[in-house]
Amino acid sequence: MDSVTQVALGAAIGEVTLGRRVGRPALLWGGICGLFPDLDVLVPYANAVKAFTYHRGPSHSVFVLTVLTPLFVWIIDKAHPHTAEYRRRWYILVFLAFVTHILLDCLTVYGTQILWPLPTPPVMWSTIFIVDPVYSIPLFFGVSTALIRSRNRSRGHTVNAVCLALSTLYLVWSLGAKVYVTHLAHTSFNRQGISYQNLLTIPAPFNTLLWRVLAMDNTGYFEGYYSLLDDTRDVEVKHYPSDSDCLEDIDHQWSIKRLQWFTHGFYSVRRVGDDIVITDLRMGMEPAYIFRFKVGKIGKTNGRRVKAVKPKRVRGQVGWEHLGWVWQRIWTEPNR
């Protein structure tokens, strides 16, 4: 999830846990702990693939954050010695702010390595878009109210708790919507006789009413969209090719194996001029994707048809021009 929302979630957790006892420091430290895991973006990495795949890695590990919790409580004790009697609640506040951060990130499609350093694939439940105002706005309102309202009354604390509950209910709704759309997509593909290996449903930008359906087969991938307001129960999809044979000479490279692992296999390979480009299909929409990486180059070097190169991110279209279509598609079926 975006870092601003993570700060708001941490602050809301802090207010619920300790706001009535210590006041605004609970909001402050909840927000700091909610932001902390995302500071890994400041770490310099040797190449683009490492920067891409180590984000939400060690700093989002439940093991690492559990070890760091006593350190944060120690810092809080030094900063606010008058709150020492609430040390146990400070432990709860810090740990909850950490854990809710990584769990919220797990609900997006990017991928969160919550069990690092274990070699398990990143968790990507993909029930909510990385920015969703329906989830974030109640959090902002609740935290702002708790921050502004007088500490002599409990109204700000109550409003914050209610808003946190509403945001959490929205997450439950998104989970139910994903389960429904995933089942419908499997059924629709089978009814249409479409053969596929893996299928993923992803909420479209800024909402949970329109869902993108992505499925992989041996020659490429299918992409389609389904709105919860559609009358039909079929997902209309289009097939796009992927030239995986381009990786034959370089598929042993770490960067390629890492991208295959990180994307759970939802990637495409294309030749762009003399460059071999791997695209993460999970984030974006055809033909605009956020994460594309040059991993090889066509040439006659050492007897190889393709030679590996230092991975480099290829800037593509952001796709902002598609947002109007997304809004229209929520309310209107393709055949209309």
mmCIF file of C-alpha atoms in Angstrom:
data_model
loop_
_atom_site.group_PDB
_atom_site.id
_atom_site.type_symbol
_atom_site.label_atom_id
_atom_site.label_comp_id
_atom_site.label_asym_id
_atom_site.label_seq_id
_atom_site.Cartn_x
_atom_site.Cartn_y
_atom_site.Cartn_z
ATOM 1 C CA MET A 1 0.000 0.000 0.000
ATOM 2 C CA ASP A 2 1.148 3.592 -0.463
ATOM 3 C CA SER A 3 3.317 4.921 2.368
ATOM 4 C CA VAL A 4 0.948 7.768 3.312
ATOM 5 C CA THR A 5 -1.824 5.263 3.993
ATOM 6 C CA GLN A 6 0.618 3.096 5.944
ATOM 7 C CA VAL A 7 1.458 6.061 8.173
ATOM 8 C CA ALA A 8 -2.258 6.672 8.746
ATOM 9 C CA LEU A 9 -2.870 2.997 9.549
ATOM 10 C CA GLY A 10 0.010 2.947 12.029
ATOM 11 C CA ALA A 11 -1.227 6.142 13.668
ATOM 12 C CA ALA A 12 -4.757 4.742 13.904
ATOM 13 C CA ILE A 13 -3.404 1.576 15.523
ATOM 14 C CA GLY A 14 -1.387 3.706 17.923
ATOM 15 C CA GLU A 15 -4.414 5.759 18.944
ATOM 16 C CA VAL A 16 -6.558 2.670 19.527
ATOM 17 C CA THR A 17 -3.830 0.939 21.539
ATOM 18 C CA LEU A 18 -2.521 3.734 23.742
ATOM 19 C CA GLY A 19 -4.069 7.061 22.753
ATOM 20 C CA ARG A 20 -6.267 7.458 25.830
ATOM 21 C CA ARG A 21 -3.294 6.886 28.154
ATOM 22 C CA VAL A 22 -0.408 8.810 26.602
ATOM 23 C CA GLY A 23 -2.131 11.124 24.118
ATOM 24 C CA ARG A 24 -0.633 12.221 20.811
ATOM 25 C CA PRO A 25 2.720 10.354 21.206
ATOM 26 C CA ALA A 26 0.735 7.187 20.483
ATOM 27 C CA LEU A 27 -0.317 8.647 17.129
ATOM 28 C CA LEU A 28 3.221 9.809 16.417
ATOM 29 C CA TRP A 29 4.962 6.516 17.124
ATOM 30 C CA GLY A 30 2.237 4.502 15.469
ATOM 31 C CA GLY A 31 2.795 6.546 12.310
ATOM 32 C CA ILE A 32 6.590 6.181 12.526
ATOM 33 C CA CYS A 33 6.349 2.416 12.934
ATOM 34 C CA GLY A 34 3.808 2.289 10.104
ATOM 35 C CA LEU A 35 6.278 4.048 7.818
ATOM 36 C CA PHE A 36 9.465 2.279 8.879
ATOM 37 C CA PRO A 37 9.239 -0.878 6.676
ATOM 38 C CA ASP A 38 8.957 1.270 3.536
ATOM 39 C CA LEU A 39 12.275 2.989 4.231
ATOM 40 C CA ASP A 40 13.958 0.121 2.371
ATOM 41 C CA VAL A 41 13.413 2.198 -0.790
ATOM 42 C CA LEU A 42 16.386 4.297 0.402
ATOM 43 C CA VAL A 43 18.764 1.316 0.222
ATOM 44 C CA PRO A 44 21.002 1.446 -2.899
ATOM 45 C CA TYR A 45 21.171 -1.792 -4.891
ATOM 46 C CA ALA A 46 23.564 -2.935 -7.567
ATOM 47 C CA ASN A 47 20.992 -3.237 -10.341
ATOM 48 C CA ALA A 48 17.332 -2.653 -11.167
ATOM 49 C CA VAL A 49 16.170 -6.225 -10.567
ATOM 50 C CA LYS A 50 17.632 -6.268 -7.060
ATOM 51 C CA ALA A 51 16.019 -2.917 -6.263
ATOM 52 C CA PHE A 52 12.688 -4.229 -7.557
ATOM 53 C CA THR A 53 12.691 -7.623 -5.857
ATOM 54 C CA TYR A 54 14.311 -6.733 -2.527
ATOM 55 C CA HIS A 55 11.750 -4.009 -1.846
ATOM 56 C CA ARG A 56 9.302 -5.447 0.685
ATOM 57 C CA GLY A 57 11.976 -7.979 1.548
ATOM 58 C CA PRO A 58 13.979 -7.937 4.828
ATOM 59 C CA SER A 59 12.250 -4.784 6.116
ATOM 60 C CA HIS A 60 8.871 -6.515 5.702
ATOM 61 C CA SER A 61 9.869 -9.788 7.346
ATOM 62 C CA VAL A 62 7.874 -10.697 10.429
ATOM 63 C CA PHE A 63 11.059 -12.186 11.885
ATOM 64 C CA VAL A 64 13.084 -8.980 11.404
ATOM 65 C CA LEU A 65 10.326 -6.722 12.702
ATOM 66 C CA THR A 66 9.803 -8.928 15.758
ATOM 67 C CA VAL A 67 13.486 -8.543 16.613
ATOM 68 C CA LEU A 68 13.327 -4.770 16.053
ATOM 69 C CA THR A 69 10.268 -4.254 18.277
ATOM 70 C CA PRO A 70 12.238 -4.129 21.588
ATOM 71 C CA LEU A 71 14.657 -1.628 20.038
ATOM 72 C CA PHE A 72 11.811 0.719 19.107
ATOM 73 C CA VAL A 73 10.273 0.388 22.574
ATOM 74 C CA TRP A 74 13.660 1.231 24.097
ATOM 75 C CA ILE A 75 13.856 4.381 21.948
ATOM 76 C CA ILE A 76 10.312 5.327 22.988
ATOM 77 C CA ASP A 77 11.239 4.822 26.660
ATOM 78 C CA LYS A 78 14.134 7.226 26.222
ATOM 79 C CA ALA A 79 11.995 9.793 24.405
ATOM 80 C CA HIS A 80 9.005 9.550 26.787
ATOM 81 C CA PRO A 81 10.242 8.296 30.176
ATOM 82 C CA HIS A 82 7.003 9.418 31.841
ATOM 83 C CA THR A 83 5.143 6.672 29.919
ATOM 84 C CA ALA A 84 7.317 3.827 31.269
ATOM 85 C CA GLU A 85 4.375 2.313 33.145
ATOM 86 C CA TYR A 86 2.799 1.529 29.773
ATOM 87 C CA ARG A 87 5.832 -0.321 28.399
ATOM 88 C CA ARG A 88 3.815 -3.471 27.747
ATOM 89 C CA ARG A 89 1.288 -1.526 25.689
ATOM 90 C CA TRP A 90 4.121 0.156 23.799
ATOM 91 C CA TYR A 91 5.303 -3.320 22.784
ATOM 92 C CA ILE A 92 1.792 -4.097 21.535
ATOM 93 C CA LEU A 93 1.557 -0.781 19.674
ATOM 94 C CA VAL A 94 4.908 -1.143 17.892
ATOM 95 C CA PHE A 95 4.372 -4.774 16.931
ATOM 96 C CA LEU A 96 0.820 -4.171 15.700
ATOM 97 C CA ALA A 97 1.935 -1.182 13.615
ATOM 98 C CA PHE A 98 4.640 -3.356 12.031
ATOM 99 C CA VAL A 99 2.420 -6.372 11.433
ATOM 100 C CA THR A 100 -0.554 -4.452 10.051
ATOM 101 C CA HIS A 101 1.819 -2.742 7.610
ATOM 102 C CA ILE A 102 3.092 -6.003 6.148
ATOM 103 C CA LEU A 103 -0.356 -7.616 6.134
ATOM 104 C CA LEU A 104 -1.808 -4.641 4.262
ATOM 105 C CA ASP A 105 1.018 -4.899 1.733
ATOM 106 C CA CYS A 106 0.224 -8.596 1.316
ATOM 107 C CA LEU A 107 -3.251 -7.576 0.113
ATOM 108 C CA THR A 108 -1.696 -5.835 -2.914
ATOM 109 C CA VAL A 109 -0.261 -7.627 -5.942
ATOM 110 C CA TYR A 110 3.349 -6.389 -5.707
ATOM 111 C CA GLY A 111 4.548 -9.190 -3.441
ATOM 112 C CA THR A 112 5.676 -9.075 0.205
ATOM 113 C CA GLN A 113 8.370 -11.383 1.586
ATOM 114 C CA ILE A 114 6.923 -11.704 5.070
ATOM 115 C CA LEU A 115 8.935 -14.862 5.839
ATOM 116 C CA TRP A 116 12.330 -13.574 4.672
ATOM 117 C CA PRO A 117 15.015 -15.073 4.813
ATOM 118 C CA LEU A 118 13.062 -18.234 4.031
ATOM 119 C CA PRO A 119 12.957 -18.788 0.232
ATOM 120 C CA THR A 120 9.165 -18.721 0.055
ATOM 121 C CA PRO A 121 7.603 -16.745 -2.830
ATOM 122 C CA PRO A 122 6.356 -13.244 -2.015
ATOM 123 C CA VAL A 123 2.787 -13.084 -0.734
ATOM 124 C CA MET A 124 0.424 -11.320 -3.170
ATOM 125 C CA TRP A 125 -3.210 -11.794 -2.200
ATOM 126 C CA SER A 126 -4.115 -8.969 -4.633
ATOM 127 C CA THR A 127 -7.434 -7.955 -3.116
ATOM 128 C CA ILE A 128 -6.818 -4.196 -3.153
ATOM 129 C CA PHE A 129 -5.030 -1.747 -5.438
ATOM 130 C CA ILE A 130 -1.869 -0.120 -4.096
ATOM 131 C CA VAL A 131 -3.817 3.165 -3.778
ATOM 132 C CA ASP A 132 -7.489 2.938 -2.883
ATOM 133 C CA PRO A 133 -9.229 6.078 -1.567
ATOM 134 C CA VAL A 134 -12.197 4.100 -0.240
ATOM 135 C CA TYR A 135 -9.812 2.422 2.197
ATOM 136 C CA SER A 136 -7.544 5.384 2.920
ATOM 137 C CA ILE A 137 -9.991 8.268 3.406
ATOM 138 C CA PRO A 138 -11.666 6.872 6.561
ATOM 139 C CA LEU A 139 -8.212 6.322 8.076
ATOM 140 C CA PHE A 140 -7.164 9.893 7.313
ATOM 141 C CA PHE A 141 -10.387 11.255 8.770
ATOM 142 C CA GLY A 142 -10.155 9.175 11.951
ATOM 143 C CA VAL A 143 -6.520 10.024 12.620
ATOM 144 C CA SER A 144 -7.076 13.731 11.883
ATOM 145 C CA THR A 145 -10.021 13.819 14.270
ATOM 146 C CA ALA A 146 -8.025 12.137 17.037
ATOM 147 C CA LEU A 147 -5.163 14.568 16.446
ATOM 148 C CA ILE A 148 -7.303 17.708 16.511
ATOM 149 C CA ARG A 149 -9.903 16.931 19.147
ATOM 150 C CA SER A 150 -9.273 17.770 22.787
ATOM 151 C CA ARG A 151 -7.704 15.005 24.875
ATOM 152 C CA ASN A 152 -10.120 15.833 27.680
ATOM 153 C CA ARG A 153 -12.845 14.089 25.716
ATOM 154 C CA SER A 154 -12.937 10.685 24.081
ATOM 155 C CA ARG A 155 -14.779 11.698 20.908
ATOM 156 C CA GLY A 156 -11.615 11.821 18.763
ATOM 157 C CA HIS A 157 -10.542 8.417 20.054
ATOM 158 C CA THR A 158 -13.972 6.964 19.280
ATOM 159 C CA VAL A 159 -14.121 8.432 15.773
ATOM 160 C CA ASN A 160 -10.669 7.000 15.035
ATOM 161 C CA ALA A 161 -11.741 3.543 16.202
ATOM 162 C CA VAL A 162 -14.914 3.644 14.095
ATOM 163 C CA CYS A 163 -13.009 4.760 10.998
ATOM 164 C CA LEU A 164 -10.412 2.009 11.513
ATOM 165 C CA ALA A 165 -13.231 -0.521 11.753
ATOM 166 C CA LEU A 166 -14.816 0.799 8.519
ATOM 167 C CA SER A 167 -11.514 0.541 6.651
ATOM 168 C CA THR A 168 -11.039 -2.994 7.926
ATOM 169 C CA LEU A 169 -14.537 -3.958 6.783
ATOM 170 C CA TYR A 170 -13.641 -2.653 3.326
ATOM 171 C CA LEU A 171 -10.680 -5.036 3.268
ATOM 172 C CA VAL A 172 -13.036 -7.892 4.126
ATOM 173 C CA TRP A 173 -15.290 -6.791 1.261
ATOM 174 C CA SER A 174 -12.320 -6.780 -1.141
ATOM 175 C CA LEU A 175 -11.435 -10.330 -0.128
ATOM 176 C CA GLY A 176 -14.994 -11.496 -0.785
ATOM 177 C CA ALA A 177 -15.045 -9.704 -4.154
ATOM 178 C CA LYS A 178 -11.790 -11.372 -5.205
ATOM 179 C CA VAL A 179 -13.003 -14.846 -4.250
ATOM 180 C CA TYR A 180 -16.167 -14.281 -6.281
ATOM 181 C CA VAL A 181 -14.377 -12.929 -9.380
ATOM 182 C CA THR A 182 -11.699 -15.647 -9.268
ATOM 183 C CA HIS A 183 -14.320 -18.400 -9.157
ATOM 184 C CA LEU A 184 -16.289 -16.712 -11.938
ATOM 185 C CA ALA A 185 -13.135 -16.370 -14.091
ATOM 186 C CA HIS A 186 -12.222 -20.049 -13.723
ATOM 187 C CA THR A 187 -15.772 -21.052 -14.629
ATOM 188 C CA SER A 188 -15.877 -18.660 -17.585
ATOM 189 C CA PHE A 189 -12.563 -19.888 -19.000
ATOM 190 C CA ASN A 190 -13.672 -23.505 -18.717
ATOM 191 C CA ARG A 191 -17.009 -22.716 -20.363
ATOM 192 C CA GLN A 192 -15.218 -20.985 -23.243
ATOM 193 C CA GLY A 193 -12.745 -23.846 -23.629
ATOM 194 C CA ILE A 194 -9.736 -21.643 -22.857
ATOM 195 C CA SER A 195 -6.733 -23.608 -21.652
ATOM 196 C CA TYR A 196 -4.428 -21.894 -19.162
ATOM 197 C CA GLN A 197 -1.804 -22.719 -16.567
ATOM 198 C CA ASN A 198 -2.109 -19.960 -13.961
ATOM 199 C CA LEU A 199 -4.808 -17.375 -13.336
ATOM 200 C CA LEU A 200 -4.699 -14.169 -11.323
ATOM 201 C CA THR A 201 -7.400 -11.610 -10.540
ATOM 202 C CA ILE A 202 -6.299 -8.056 -9.726
ATOM 203 C CA PRO A 203 -8.402 -5.037 -8.715
ATOM 204 C CA ALA A 204 -8.321 -2.225 -11.261
ATOM 205 C CA PRO A 205 -6.883 1.143 -10.151
ATOM 206 C CA PHE A 206 -8.514 2.880 -7.171
ATOM 207 C CA ASN A 207 -11.510 0.531 -6.767
ATOM 208 C CA THR A 208 -12.697 -3.007 -6.050
ATOM 209 C CA LEU A 209 -15.653 -3.050 -8.445
ATOM 210 C CA LEU A 210 -13.650 -3.655 -11.633
ATOM 211 C CA TRP A 211 -11.217 -6.562 -11.764
ATOM 212 C CA ARG A 212 -8.492 -7.443 -14.242
ATOM 213 C CA VAL A 213 -8.207 -11.137 -15.114
ATOM 214 C CA LEU A 214 -4.778 -12.413 -16.166
ATOM 215 C CA ALA A 215 -4.078 -15.995 -17.267
ATOM 216 C CA MET A 216 -0.902 -17.595 -18.614
ATOM 217 C CA ASP A 217 -0.516 -20.344 -21.199
ATOM 218 C CA ASN A 218 2.430 -21.821 -23.109
ATOM 219 C CA THR A 219 2.481 -19.142 -25.793
ATOM 220 C CA GLY A 220 1.563 -15.974 -23.896
ATOM 221 C CA TYR A 221 -1.200 -14.600 -21.736
ATOM 222 C CA PHE A 222 -4.882 -13.692 -21.662
ATOM 223 C CA GLU A 223 -6.163 -10.378 -20.322
ATOM 224 C CA GLY A 224 -9.739 -9.390 -19.632
ATOM 225 C CA TYR A 225 -11.882 -7.324 -17.278
ATOM 226 C CA TYR A 226 -14.937 -8.054 -15.198
ATOM 227 C CA SER A 227 -17.078 -5.583 -13.292
ATOM 228 C CA LEU A 228 -19.182 -6.679 -10.351
ATOM 229 C CA LEU A 229 -21.974 -4.696 -12.012
ATOM 230 C CA ASP A 230 -21.848 -6.745 -15.238
ATOM 231 C CA ASP A 231 -25.005 -8.678 -16.154
ATOM 232 C CA THR A 232 -23.041 -11.483 -17.791
ATOM 233 C CA ARG A 233 -21.020 -14.140 -16.006
ATOM 234 C CA ASP A 234 -18.450 -14.462 -18.794
ATOM 235 C CA VAL A 235 -15.079 -12.723 -18.886
ATOM 236 C CA GLU A 236 -14.195 -11.427 -22.333
ATOM 237 C CA VAL A 237 -10.443 -11.852 -22.864
ATOM 238 C CA LYS A 238 -7.814 -11.248 -25.511
ATOM 239 C CA HIS A 239 -4.642 -13.273 -26.035
ATOM 240 C CA TYR A 240 -1.182 -11.700 -26.322
ATOM 241 C CA PRO A 241 1.996 -13.571 -27.328
ATOM 242 C CA SER A 242 5.156 -13.909 -25.258
ATOM 243 C CA ASP A 243 8.467 -14.905 -26.853
ATOM 244 C CA SER A 244 9.931 -16.999 -24.035
ATOM 245 C CA ASP A 245 12.350 -18.662 -26.473
ATOM 246 C CA CYS A 246 14.401 -15.458 -26.342
ATOM 247 C CA LEU A 247 15.568 -16.498 -22.869
ATOM 248 C CA GLU A 248 16.864 -19.888 -23.957
ATOM 249 C CA ASP A 249 20.538 -18.824 -23.973
ATOM 250 C CA ILE A 250 20.412 -16.760 -20.773
ATOM 251 C CA ASP A 251 17.731 -18.379 -18.607
ATOM 252 C CA HIS A 252 20.386 -19.442 -16.076
ATOM 253 C CA GLN A 253 21.071 -15.813 -15.148
ATOM 254 C CA TRP A 254 20.208 -14.808 -11.561
ATOM 255 C CA SER A 255 18.199 -11.761 -12.613
ATOM 256 C CA ILE A 256 15.950 -13.828 -14.885
ATOM 257 C CA LYS A 257 15.338 -16.543 -12.328
ATOM 258 C CA ARG A 258 14.695 -13.874 -9.719
ATOM 259 C CA LEU A 259 12.064 -12.144 -11.864
ATOM 260 C CA GLN A 260 10.379 -15.456 -12.650
ATOM 261 C CA TRP A 261 10.228 -16.230 -8.940
ATOM 262 C CA PHE A 262 9.127 -12.772 -7.853
ATOM 263 C CA THR A 263 6.315 -12.504 -10.422
ATOM 264 C CA HIS A 264 5.005 -16.013 -9.716
ATOM 265 C CA GLY A 265 5.355 -16.657 -13.457
ATOM 266 C CA PHE A 266 3.128 -13.757 -14.528
ATOM 267 C CA TYR A 267 5.581 -12.150 -16.934
ATOM 268 C CA SER A 268 6.090 -11.756 -20.667
ATOM 269 C CA VAL A 269 9.206 -11.748 -22.823
ATOM 270 C CA ARG A 270 9.550 -9.584 -25.900
ATOM 271 C CA ARG A 271 12.246 -8.499 -28.290
ATOM 272 C CA VAL A 272 12.378 -4.708 -28.511
ATOM 273 C CA GLY A 273 14.825 -3.889 -31.254
ATOM 274 C CA ASP A 274 17.922 -5.875 -30.253
ATOM 275 C CA ASP A 275 16.948 -5.897 -26.567
ATOM 276 C CA ILE A 276 15.269 -8.725 -24.654
ATOM 277 C CA VAL A 277 12.744 -7.259 -22.222
ATOM 278 C CA ILE A 278 10.890 -9.019 -19.389
ATOM 279 C CA THR A 279 7.650 -7.350 -18.303
ATOM 280 C CA ASP A 280 5.900 -7.905 -14.976
ATOM 281 C CA LEU A 281 2.303 -8.408 -16.127
ATOM 282 C CA ARG A 282 0.763 -8.016 -12.679
ATOM 283 C CA MET A 283 1.085 -4.229 -12.481
ATOM 284 C CA GLY A 284 -0.355 -2.267 -15.359
ATOM 285 C CA MET A 285 -2.709 -3.015 -18.221
ATOM 286 C CA GLU A 286 -2.092 -3.802 -21.865
ATOM 287 C CA PRO A 287 0.018 -2.220 -23.303
ATOM 288 C CA ALA A 288 1.152 0.008 -20.396
ATOM 289 C CA TYR A 289 3.154 -1.745 -17.686
ATOM 290 C CA ILE A 290 5.084 -0.227 -14.803
ATOM 291 C CA PHE A 291 7.948 -2.699 -14.420
ATOM 292 C CA ARG A 292 9.904 -3.737 -17.526
ATOM 293 C CA PHE A 293 13.534 -4.883 -17.499
ATOM 294 C CA LYS A 294 16.129 -5.263 -20.201
ATOM 295 C CA VAL A 295 17.912 -8.545 -19.425
ATOM 296 C CA GLY A 296 19.571 -9.512 -22.736
ATOM 297 C CA LYS A 297 20.725 -8.338 -26.112
ATOM 298 C CA ILE A 298 20.723 -9.971 -29.531
ATOM 299 C CA GLY A 299 24.259 -10.538 -30.783
ATOM 300 C CA LYS A 300 26.942 -12.992 -31.761
ATOM 301 C CA THR A 301 29.089 -13.126 -28.652
ATOM 302 C CA ASN A 302 30.813 -16.319 -27.501
ATOM 303 C CA GLY A 303 28.764 -18.247 -30.005
ATOM 304 C CA ARG A 304 25.487 -17.285 -28.357
ATOM 305 C CA ARG A 305 22.465 -15.877 -30.112
ATOM 306 C CA VAL A 306 21.540 -13.791 -27.035
ATOM 307 C CA LYS A 307 23.951 -12.437 -24.459
ATOM 308 C CA ALA A 308 23.066 -11.409 -20.930
ATOM 309 C CA VAL A 309 23.425 -7.777 -19.898
ATOM 310 C CA LYS A 310 23.310 -5.967 -16.569
ATOM 311 C CA PRO A 311 19.593 -5.659 -15.816
ATOM 312 C CA LYS A 312 18.208 -2.223 -16.511
ATOM 313 C CA ARG A 313 14.715 -0.933 -15.995
ATOM 314 C CA VAL A 314 12.985 0.117 -19.190
ATOM 315 C CA ARG A 315 10.668 3.058 -18.729
ATOM 316 C CA GLY A 316 7.338 2.454 -20.367
ATOM 317 C CA GLN A 317 3.932 4.075 -20.469
ATOM 318 C CA VAL A 318 2.377 4.931 -17.133
ATOM 319 C CA GLY A 319 -1.123 4.464 -18.549
ATOM 320 C CA TRP A 320 -2.827 7.434 -16.920
ATOM 321 C CA GLU A 321 -4.832 7.885 -20.103
ATOM 322 C CA HIS A 322 -6.572 4.581 -19.360
ATOM 323 C CA LEU A 323 -8.127 5.762 -16.096
ATOM 324 C CA GLY A 324 -11.139 7.242 -17.893
ATOM 325 C CA TRP A 325 -11.738 3.881 -19.547
ATOM 326 C CA VAL A 326 -11.483 2.143 -16.162
ATOM 327 C CA TRP A 327 -14.202 4.392 -14.742
ATOM 328 C CA GLN A 328 -16.472 3.805 -17.740
ATOM 329 C CA ARG A 329 -15.866 0.059 -17.706
ATOM 330 C CA ILE A 330 -17.069 -0.224 -14.113
ATOM 331 C CA TRP A 331 -20.555 0.818 -15.194
ATOM 332 C CA THR A 332 -20.678 -0.379 -18.803
ATOM 333 C CA GLU A 333 -20.192 -3.856 -20.263
ATOM 334 C CA PRO A 334 -17.914 -4.223 -23.324
ATOM 335 C CA ASN A 335 -20.730 -4.984 -25.769
ATOM 336 C CA ARG A 336 -22.431 -1.703 -24.808
#
